[in-house]
């Protein structure tokens, strides 16, 4: 091994700046990513909770209508549309967040 090669190898092993810069970049990306994921998680939980609440209300309306031998209430149908739209919105948000996550992972130095 030549003297120059030894110095280059030694510099690569000892130079903490490159490792520090990489670590800082990863930590920063990780913190930002964690905050974004926490916000996204709360949004999904809120949307799913709202959909569940609507479904429970629909169930109650249908039970009352059945007991009284009435037709399906219009409010139940409207609530089903609200649930369907809410779930579609969650699906769209999830897909967008997933694509952002993939992009972030591709841009983060390894």
CSV table of C-alpha atoms in Angstrom, one decimal:
chain,number,residue,atom,x,y,z
A,1,UNK,CA,0.0,0.0,0.0
A,2,UNK,CA,1.3,3.4,-0.9
A,3,UNK,CA,1.8,6.2,1.7
A,4,UNK,CA,-0.9,8.3,0.0
A,5,UNK,CA,-3.4,5.5,0.1
A,6,UNK,CA,-2.8,5.0,3.8
A,7,UNK,CA,-3.4,8.7,4.5
A,8,UNK,CA,-6.7,8.7,2.5
A,9,UNK,CA,-7.9,5.6,4.4
A,10,UNK,CA,-6.9,7.1,7.7
A,11,UNK,CA,-8.7,10.3,6.9
A,12,UNK,CA,-11.8,8.4,6.0
A,13,UNK,CA,-11.7,6.5,9.3
A,14,UNK,CA,-10.9,9.5,11.6
A,15,UNK,CA,-12.8,12.4,9.9
A,16,UNK,CA,-15.8,12.7,12.2
A,17,UNK,CA,-17.2,15.7,10.3
A,18,UNK,CA,-18.7,13.6,7.5
A,19,UNK,CA,-20.2,11.1,9.9
A,20,UNK,CA,-21.5,14.0,12.1
A,21,UNK,CA,-23.1,15.8,9.1
A,22,UNK,CA,-24.8,12.5,8.0
A,23,UNK,CA,-26.0,11.9,11.6
A,24,UNK,CA,-27.3,15.4,11.9
A,25,UNK,CA,-29.1,15.1,8.5
A,26,UNK,CA,-30.7,11.8,9.5
A,27,UNK,CA,-31.7,13.1,13.0
A,28,UNK,CA,-33.2,16.3,11.5
A,29,UNK,CA,-35.1,14.3,8.8
A,30,UNK,CA,-36.2,11.8,11.5
A,31,UNK,CA,-37.5,14.5,13.8
A,32,UNK,CA,-39.4,16.2,11.0
A,33,UNK,CA,-40.7,12.9,9.8
A,34,UNK,CA,-41.8,11.9,13.2
A,35,UNK,CA,-43.7,15.2,13.7
A,36,UNK,CA,-45.4,14.8,10.3
A,37,UNK,CA,-46.3,11.2,11.1
A,38,UNK,CA,-47.8,12.2,14.5
A,39,UNK,CA,-49.9,14.8,12.8
A,40,UNK,CA,-51.0,12.4,10.1
A,41,UNK,CA,-51.8,9.7,12.7
A,42,UNK,CA,-54.0,12.1,14.6
A,43,UNK,CA,-55.8,13.1,11.4
A,44,UNK,CA,-56.4,9.5,10.5
A,45,UNK,CA,-57.6,8.7,14.0
A,46,UNK,CA,-60.0,11.6,13.9
A,47,UNK,CA,-61.4,10.6,10.6
A,48,UNK,CA,-61.9,7.0,11.5
A,49,UNK,CA,-63.5,8.0,14.8
A,50,UNK,CA,-65.9,10.3,13.0
A,51,UNK,CA,-66.8,7.5,10.5
A,52,UNK,CA,-67.4,5.1,13.4
A,53,UNK,CA,-69.7,7.6,15.1
A,54,UNK,CA,-71.7,8.1,11.9
A,55,UNK,CA,-72.0,4.3,11.5
A,56,UNK,CA,-73.3,3.9,15.0
A,57,UNK,CA,-75.8,6.7,14.4
A,58,UNK,CA,-76.9,5.0,11.2
A,59,UNK,CA,-77.3,1.7,13.0
A,60,UNK,CA,-79.5,3.4,15.6
A,61,UNK,CA,-81.7,5.1,13.0
A,62,UNK,CA,-82.1,1.8,11.1
A,63,UNK,CA,-83.0,-0.1,14.3
A,64,UNK,CA,-85.7,2.5,15.1
A,65,UNK,CA,-87.0,2.4,11.5
A,66,UNK,CA,-87.2,-1.4,11.6
A,67,UNK,CA,-88.9,-1.5,14.9
A,68,UNK,CA,-91.6,1.0,13.6
A,69,UNK,CA,-91.8,-0.8,10.3
A,70,UNK,CA,-90.7,2.4,8.5
A,71,UNK,CA,-88.7,3.0,5.4
A,72,UNK,CA,-85.0,3.7,5.6
A,73,UNK,CA,-84.6,7.3,6.9
A,74,UNK,CA,-83.1,9.8,4.5
A,75,UNK,CA,-80.7,10.9,7.3
A,76,UNK,CA,-79.3,7.4,7.4
A,77,UNK,CA,-78.6,7.5,3.6
A,78,UNK,CA,-77.0,10.9,3.9
A,79,UNK,CA,-74.8,9.7,6.8
A,80,UNK,CA,-73.7,6.8,4.7
A,81,UNK,CA,-72.6,9.2,2.0
A,82,UNK,CA,-70.7,11.2,4.6
A,83,UNK,CA,-69.0,8.1,5.9
A,84,UNK,CA,-68.0,7.0,2.3
A,85,UNK,CA,-66.6,10.5,1.6
A,86,UNK,CA,-64.7,10.6,4.9
A,87,UNK,CA,-63.1,7.2,4.2
A,88,UNK,CA,-62.2,8.3,0.7
A,89,UNK,CA,-60.5,11.4,2.2
A,90,UNK,CA,-58.6,9.2,4.6
A,91,UNK,CA,-57.5,7.0,1.7
A,92,UNK,CA,-56.3,10.0,-0.3
A,93,UNK,CA,-54.4,11.4,2.7
A,94,UNK,CA,-52.9,8.0,3.4
A,95,UNK,CA,-51.7,7.7,-0.2
A,96,UNK,CA,-50.2,11.2,-0.2
A,97,UNK,CA,-48.4,10.6,3.1
A,98,UNK,CA,-47.1,7.3,1.9
A,99,UNK,CA,-45.7,8.9,-1.2
A,100,UNK,CA,-44.1,11.7,0.9
A,101,UNK,CA,-42.5,9.1,3.1
A,102,UNK,CA,-41.1,7.2,0.2
A,103,UNK,CA,-39.7,10.5,-1.3
A,104,UNK,CA,-38.2,11.5,2.1
A,105,UNK,CA,-36.6,8.0,2.5
A,106,UNK,CA,-35.1,8.3,-1.0
A,107,UNK,CA,-33.7,11.8,-0.3
A,108,UNK,CA,-32.2,11.0,3.1
A,109,UNK,CA,-28.5,10.1,3.0
A,110,UNK,CA,-27.7,6.6,4.0
